[in-house]
Backbone as CSV, one residue per row, in Angstrom:
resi,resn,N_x,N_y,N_z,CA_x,CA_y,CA_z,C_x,C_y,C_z
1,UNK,-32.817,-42.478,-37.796,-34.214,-42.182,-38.028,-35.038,-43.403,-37.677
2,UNK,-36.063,-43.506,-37.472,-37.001,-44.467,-36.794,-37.985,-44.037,-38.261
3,UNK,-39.043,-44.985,-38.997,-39.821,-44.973,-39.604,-41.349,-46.179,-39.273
4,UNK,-42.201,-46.277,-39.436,-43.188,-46.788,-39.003,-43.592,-47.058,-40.984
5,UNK,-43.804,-48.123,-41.426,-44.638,-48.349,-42.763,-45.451,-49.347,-42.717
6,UNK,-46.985,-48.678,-43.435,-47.747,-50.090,-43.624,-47.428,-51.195,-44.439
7,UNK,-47.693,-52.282,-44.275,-46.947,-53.270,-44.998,-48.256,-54.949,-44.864
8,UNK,-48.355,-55.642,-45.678,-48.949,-56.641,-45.710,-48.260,-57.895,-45.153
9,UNK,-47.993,-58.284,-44.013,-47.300,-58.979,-43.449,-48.191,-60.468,-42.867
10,UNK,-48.785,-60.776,-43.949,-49.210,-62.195,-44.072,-48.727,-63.123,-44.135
11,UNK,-47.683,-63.508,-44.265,-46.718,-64.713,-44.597,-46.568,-65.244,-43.083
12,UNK,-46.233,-66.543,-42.981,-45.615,-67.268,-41.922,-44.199,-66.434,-41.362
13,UNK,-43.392,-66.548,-42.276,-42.211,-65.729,-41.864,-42.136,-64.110,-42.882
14,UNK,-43.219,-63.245,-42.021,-43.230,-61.621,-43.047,-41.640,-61.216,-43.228
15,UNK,-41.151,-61.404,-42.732,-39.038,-60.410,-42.905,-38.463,-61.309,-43.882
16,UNK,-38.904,-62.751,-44.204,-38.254,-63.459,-45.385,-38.622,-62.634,-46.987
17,UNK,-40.007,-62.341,-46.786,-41.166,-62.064,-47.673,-39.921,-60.481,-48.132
18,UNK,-40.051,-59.807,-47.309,-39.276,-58.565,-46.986,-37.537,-58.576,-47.788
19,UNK,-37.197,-59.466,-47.197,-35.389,-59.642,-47.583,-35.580,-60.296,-48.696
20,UNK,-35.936,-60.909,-49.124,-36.035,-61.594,-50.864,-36.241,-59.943,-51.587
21,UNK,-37.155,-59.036,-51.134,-37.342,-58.161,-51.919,-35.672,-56.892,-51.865
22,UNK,-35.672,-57.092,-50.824,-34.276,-56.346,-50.664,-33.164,-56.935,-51.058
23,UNK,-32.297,-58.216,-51.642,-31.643,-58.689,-51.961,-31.318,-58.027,-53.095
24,UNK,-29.837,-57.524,-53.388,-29.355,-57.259,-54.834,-28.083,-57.185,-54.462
25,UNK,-27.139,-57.090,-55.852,-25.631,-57.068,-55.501,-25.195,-55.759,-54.573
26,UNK,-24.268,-55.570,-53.934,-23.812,-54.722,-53.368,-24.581,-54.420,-51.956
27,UNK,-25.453,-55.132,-51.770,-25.903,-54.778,-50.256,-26.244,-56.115,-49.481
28,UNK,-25.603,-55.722,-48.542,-26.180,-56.827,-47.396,-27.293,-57.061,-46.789
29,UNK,-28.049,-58.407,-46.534,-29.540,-58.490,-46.194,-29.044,-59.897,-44.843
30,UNK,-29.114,-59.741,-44.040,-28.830,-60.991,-42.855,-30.185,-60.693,-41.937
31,UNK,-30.265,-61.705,-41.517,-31.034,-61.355,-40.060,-30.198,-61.419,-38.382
32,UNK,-31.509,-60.775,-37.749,-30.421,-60.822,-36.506,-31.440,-60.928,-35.164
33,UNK,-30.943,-61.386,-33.997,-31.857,-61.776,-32.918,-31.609,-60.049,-32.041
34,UNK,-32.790,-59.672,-31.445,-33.097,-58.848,-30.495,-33.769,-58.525,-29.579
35,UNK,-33.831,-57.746,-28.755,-35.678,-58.212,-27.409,-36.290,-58.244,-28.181
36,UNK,-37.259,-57.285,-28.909,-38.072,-57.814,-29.406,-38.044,-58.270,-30.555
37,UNK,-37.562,-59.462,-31.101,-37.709,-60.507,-32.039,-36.281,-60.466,-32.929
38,UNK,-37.020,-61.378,-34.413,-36.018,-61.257,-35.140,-36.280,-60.340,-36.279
39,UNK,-35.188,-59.247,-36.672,-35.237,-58.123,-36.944,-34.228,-58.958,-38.848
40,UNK,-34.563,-57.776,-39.543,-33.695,-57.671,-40.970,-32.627,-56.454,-40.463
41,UNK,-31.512,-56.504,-41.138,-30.311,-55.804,-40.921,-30.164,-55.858,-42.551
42,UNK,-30.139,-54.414,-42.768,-29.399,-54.166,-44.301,-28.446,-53.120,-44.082
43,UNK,-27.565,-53.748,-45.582,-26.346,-52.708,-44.905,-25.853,-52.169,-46.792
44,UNK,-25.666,-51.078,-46.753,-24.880,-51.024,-48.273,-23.880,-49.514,-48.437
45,UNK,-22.975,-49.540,-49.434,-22.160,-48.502,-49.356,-22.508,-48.186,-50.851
46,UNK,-22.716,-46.801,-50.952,-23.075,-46.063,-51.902,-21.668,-45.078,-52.476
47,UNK,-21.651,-45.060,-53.721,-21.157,-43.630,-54.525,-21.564,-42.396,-54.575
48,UNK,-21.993,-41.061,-54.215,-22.810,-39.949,-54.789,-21.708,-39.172,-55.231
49,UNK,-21.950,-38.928,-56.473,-21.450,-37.909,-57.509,-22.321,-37.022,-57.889
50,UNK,-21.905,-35.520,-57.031,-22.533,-34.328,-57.560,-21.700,-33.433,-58.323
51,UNK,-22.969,-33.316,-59.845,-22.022,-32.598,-60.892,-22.012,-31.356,-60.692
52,UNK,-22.264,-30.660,-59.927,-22.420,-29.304,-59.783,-22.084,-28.809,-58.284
53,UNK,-21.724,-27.464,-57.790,-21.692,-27.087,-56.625,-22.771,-26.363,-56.467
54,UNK,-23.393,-25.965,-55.007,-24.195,-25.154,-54.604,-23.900,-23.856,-55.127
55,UNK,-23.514,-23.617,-56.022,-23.534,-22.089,-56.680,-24.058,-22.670,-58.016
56,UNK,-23.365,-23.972,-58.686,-24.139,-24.179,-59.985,-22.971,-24.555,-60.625
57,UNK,-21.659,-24.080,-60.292,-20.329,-24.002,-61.014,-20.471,-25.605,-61.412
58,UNK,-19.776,-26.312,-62.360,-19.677,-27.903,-62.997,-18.240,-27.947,-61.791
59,UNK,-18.367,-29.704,-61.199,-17.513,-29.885,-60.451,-17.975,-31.385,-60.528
60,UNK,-16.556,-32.058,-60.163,-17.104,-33.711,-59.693,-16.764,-33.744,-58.835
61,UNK,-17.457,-34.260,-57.648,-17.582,-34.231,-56.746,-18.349,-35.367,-55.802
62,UNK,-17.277,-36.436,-55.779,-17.804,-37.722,-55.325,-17.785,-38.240,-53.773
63,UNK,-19.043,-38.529,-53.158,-18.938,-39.054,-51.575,-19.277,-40.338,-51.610
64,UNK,-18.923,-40.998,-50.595,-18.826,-42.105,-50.224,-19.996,-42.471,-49.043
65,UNK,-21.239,-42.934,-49.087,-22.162,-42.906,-47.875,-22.627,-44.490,-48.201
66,UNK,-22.554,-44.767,-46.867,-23.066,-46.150,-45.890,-23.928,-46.197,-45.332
67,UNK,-25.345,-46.424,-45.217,-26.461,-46.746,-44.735,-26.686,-47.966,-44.132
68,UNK,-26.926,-48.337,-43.336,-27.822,-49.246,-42.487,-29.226,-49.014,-42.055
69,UNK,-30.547,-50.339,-42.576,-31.542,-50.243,-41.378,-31.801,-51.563,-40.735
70,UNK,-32.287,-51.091,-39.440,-32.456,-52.701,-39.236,-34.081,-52.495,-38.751
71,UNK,-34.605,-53.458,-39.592,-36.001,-53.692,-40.039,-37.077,-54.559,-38.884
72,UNK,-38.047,-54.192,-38.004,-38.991,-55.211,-37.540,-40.278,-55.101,-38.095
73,UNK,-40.787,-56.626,-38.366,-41.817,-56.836,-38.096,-43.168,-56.509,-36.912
74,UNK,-44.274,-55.296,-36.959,-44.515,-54.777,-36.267,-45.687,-55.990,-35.894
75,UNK,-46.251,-56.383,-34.264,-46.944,-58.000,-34.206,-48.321,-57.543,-34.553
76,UNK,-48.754,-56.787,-35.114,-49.843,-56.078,-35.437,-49.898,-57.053,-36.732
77,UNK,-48.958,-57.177,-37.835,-48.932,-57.949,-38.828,-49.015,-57.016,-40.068
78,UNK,-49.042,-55.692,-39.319,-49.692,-54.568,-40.951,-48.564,-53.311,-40.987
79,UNK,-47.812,-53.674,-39.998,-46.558,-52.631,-40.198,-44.687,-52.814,-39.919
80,UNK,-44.233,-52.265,-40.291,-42.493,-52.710,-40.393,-42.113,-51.178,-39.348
81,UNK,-41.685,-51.394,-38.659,-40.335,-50.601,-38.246,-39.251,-50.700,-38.210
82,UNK,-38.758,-49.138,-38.788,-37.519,-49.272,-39.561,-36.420,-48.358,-38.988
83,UNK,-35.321,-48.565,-38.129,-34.238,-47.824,-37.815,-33.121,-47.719,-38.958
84,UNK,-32.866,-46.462,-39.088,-32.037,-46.563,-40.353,-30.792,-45.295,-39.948
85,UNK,-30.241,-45.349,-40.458,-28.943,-44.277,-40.773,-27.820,-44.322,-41.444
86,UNK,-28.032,-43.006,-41.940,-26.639,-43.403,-43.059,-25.780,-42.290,-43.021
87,UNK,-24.695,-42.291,-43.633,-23.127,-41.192,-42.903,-21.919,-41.199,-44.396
88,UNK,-21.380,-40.108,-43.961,-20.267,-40.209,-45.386,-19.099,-40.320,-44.331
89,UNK,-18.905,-40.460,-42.862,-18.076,-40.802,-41.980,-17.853,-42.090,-41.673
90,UNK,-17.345,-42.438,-42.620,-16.759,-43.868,-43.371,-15.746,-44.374,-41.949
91,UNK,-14.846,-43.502,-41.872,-14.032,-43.379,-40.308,-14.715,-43.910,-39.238
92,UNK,-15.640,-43.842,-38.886,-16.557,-43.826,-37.739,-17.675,-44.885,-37.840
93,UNK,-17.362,-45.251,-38.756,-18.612,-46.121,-39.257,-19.146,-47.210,-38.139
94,UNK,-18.424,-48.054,-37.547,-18.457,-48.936,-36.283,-19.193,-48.289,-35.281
95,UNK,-18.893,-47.268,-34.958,-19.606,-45.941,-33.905,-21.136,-46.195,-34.460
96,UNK,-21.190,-45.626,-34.869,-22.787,-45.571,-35.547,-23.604,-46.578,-35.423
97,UNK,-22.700,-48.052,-35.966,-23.289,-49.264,-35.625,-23.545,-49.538,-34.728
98,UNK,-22.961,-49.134,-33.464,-22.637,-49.831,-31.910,-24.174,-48.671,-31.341
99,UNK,-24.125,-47.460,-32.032,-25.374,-46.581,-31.842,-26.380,-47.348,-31.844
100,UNK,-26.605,-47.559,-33.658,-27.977,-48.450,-33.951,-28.478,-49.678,-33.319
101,UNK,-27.704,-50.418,-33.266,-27.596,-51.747,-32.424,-28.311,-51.518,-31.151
102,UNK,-27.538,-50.763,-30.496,-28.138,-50.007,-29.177,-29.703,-49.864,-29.317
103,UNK,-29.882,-48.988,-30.307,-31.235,-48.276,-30.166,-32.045,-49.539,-30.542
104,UNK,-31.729,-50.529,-31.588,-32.722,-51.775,-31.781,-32.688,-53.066,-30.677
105,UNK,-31.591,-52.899,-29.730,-31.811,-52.960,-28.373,-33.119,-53.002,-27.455
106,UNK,-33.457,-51.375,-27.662,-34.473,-50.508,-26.819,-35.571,-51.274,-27.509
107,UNK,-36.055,-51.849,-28.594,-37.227,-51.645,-29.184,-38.390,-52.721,-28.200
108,UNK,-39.373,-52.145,-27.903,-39.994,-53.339,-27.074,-41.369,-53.166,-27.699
109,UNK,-42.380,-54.200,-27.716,-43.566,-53.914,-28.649,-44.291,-54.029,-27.329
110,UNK,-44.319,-54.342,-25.734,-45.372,-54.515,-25.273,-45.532,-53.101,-24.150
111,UNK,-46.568,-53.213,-23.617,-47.290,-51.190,-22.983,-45.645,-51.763,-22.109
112,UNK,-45.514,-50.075,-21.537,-44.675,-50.273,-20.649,-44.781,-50.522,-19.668
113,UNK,-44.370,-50.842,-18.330,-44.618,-51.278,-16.784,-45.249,-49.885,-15.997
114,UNK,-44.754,-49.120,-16.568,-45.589,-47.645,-15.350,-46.999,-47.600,-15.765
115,UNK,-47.684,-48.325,-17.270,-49.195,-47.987,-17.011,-49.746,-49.366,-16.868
116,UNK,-49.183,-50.121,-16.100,-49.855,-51.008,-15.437,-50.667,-50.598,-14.030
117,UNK,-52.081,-51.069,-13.670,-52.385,-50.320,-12.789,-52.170,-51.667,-11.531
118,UNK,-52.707,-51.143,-10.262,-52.657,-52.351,-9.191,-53.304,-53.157,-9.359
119,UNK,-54.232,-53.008,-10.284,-55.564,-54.455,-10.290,-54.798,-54.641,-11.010
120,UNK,-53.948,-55.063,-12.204,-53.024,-55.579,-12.774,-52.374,-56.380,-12.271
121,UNK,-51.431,-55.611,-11.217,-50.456,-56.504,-10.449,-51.157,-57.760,-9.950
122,UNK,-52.132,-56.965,-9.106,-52.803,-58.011,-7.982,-53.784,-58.825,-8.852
123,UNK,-54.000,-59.169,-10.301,-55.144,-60.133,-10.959,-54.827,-61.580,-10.541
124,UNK,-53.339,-61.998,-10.364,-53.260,-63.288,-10.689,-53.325,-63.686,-8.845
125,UNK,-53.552,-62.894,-7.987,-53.884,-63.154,-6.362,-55.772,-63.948,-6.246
């Protein structure tokens, strides 16, 4: 999932401001270098225990889900984008990563090259 949030990103370093708030036991908070900039990477593995089945019957019924997002600072200064995903395919889990990674890869904050026009090209002639 891709998310867009407003956010007050005043600080010298806004993703420190950010990961202090995300810090707690059981989850990971690192940073990491990418095209566009330096991004937050959180990572954590969850319990869900549902007491009931989709009919209602009492059952325990425990999954195992892993989430990752990896977090930018948007240069606007007033918003975070957030790639995230999470899976009970614990198996596969690396897959997913090598996905996300990928996609925070792609992220570029500046217009793209096709709506550049020719007076563009040709300004610095």
């Amino acid at each position: 999932a891709l998310s867009v949030r407003e956010a007050e990103l005043d600080a010298h370093q806004p993703l420190a401001a950010v990961a202090d708030g995300l810090r707690e036991p059981g989850r990971d908070v690192v940073f990491s270098k990418y095209p566009a900039g330096k991004a937050l990477v959180v990572a954590e593995e969850d319990r869900v225990t549902f007491p009931v089945s989709v009919t209602g019957a009492p059952i325990e019924n425990t999954h195992v889900v892993r989430q990752a997002q990896i977090i930018f600072a948007c240069p606007d200064q007033e918003h975070l984008a957030i790639l995230s995903l999470s899976t009970e395919s614990v198996a596969d889990w690396e897959t997913y990563l090598d996905i996300l990674n990928t996609m925070a890869d792609s992220v570029s904050f500046r217009e793209p090259h096709a709506r550049n026009s020719i007076a563009d090209r040709l300004a610095g002639f």
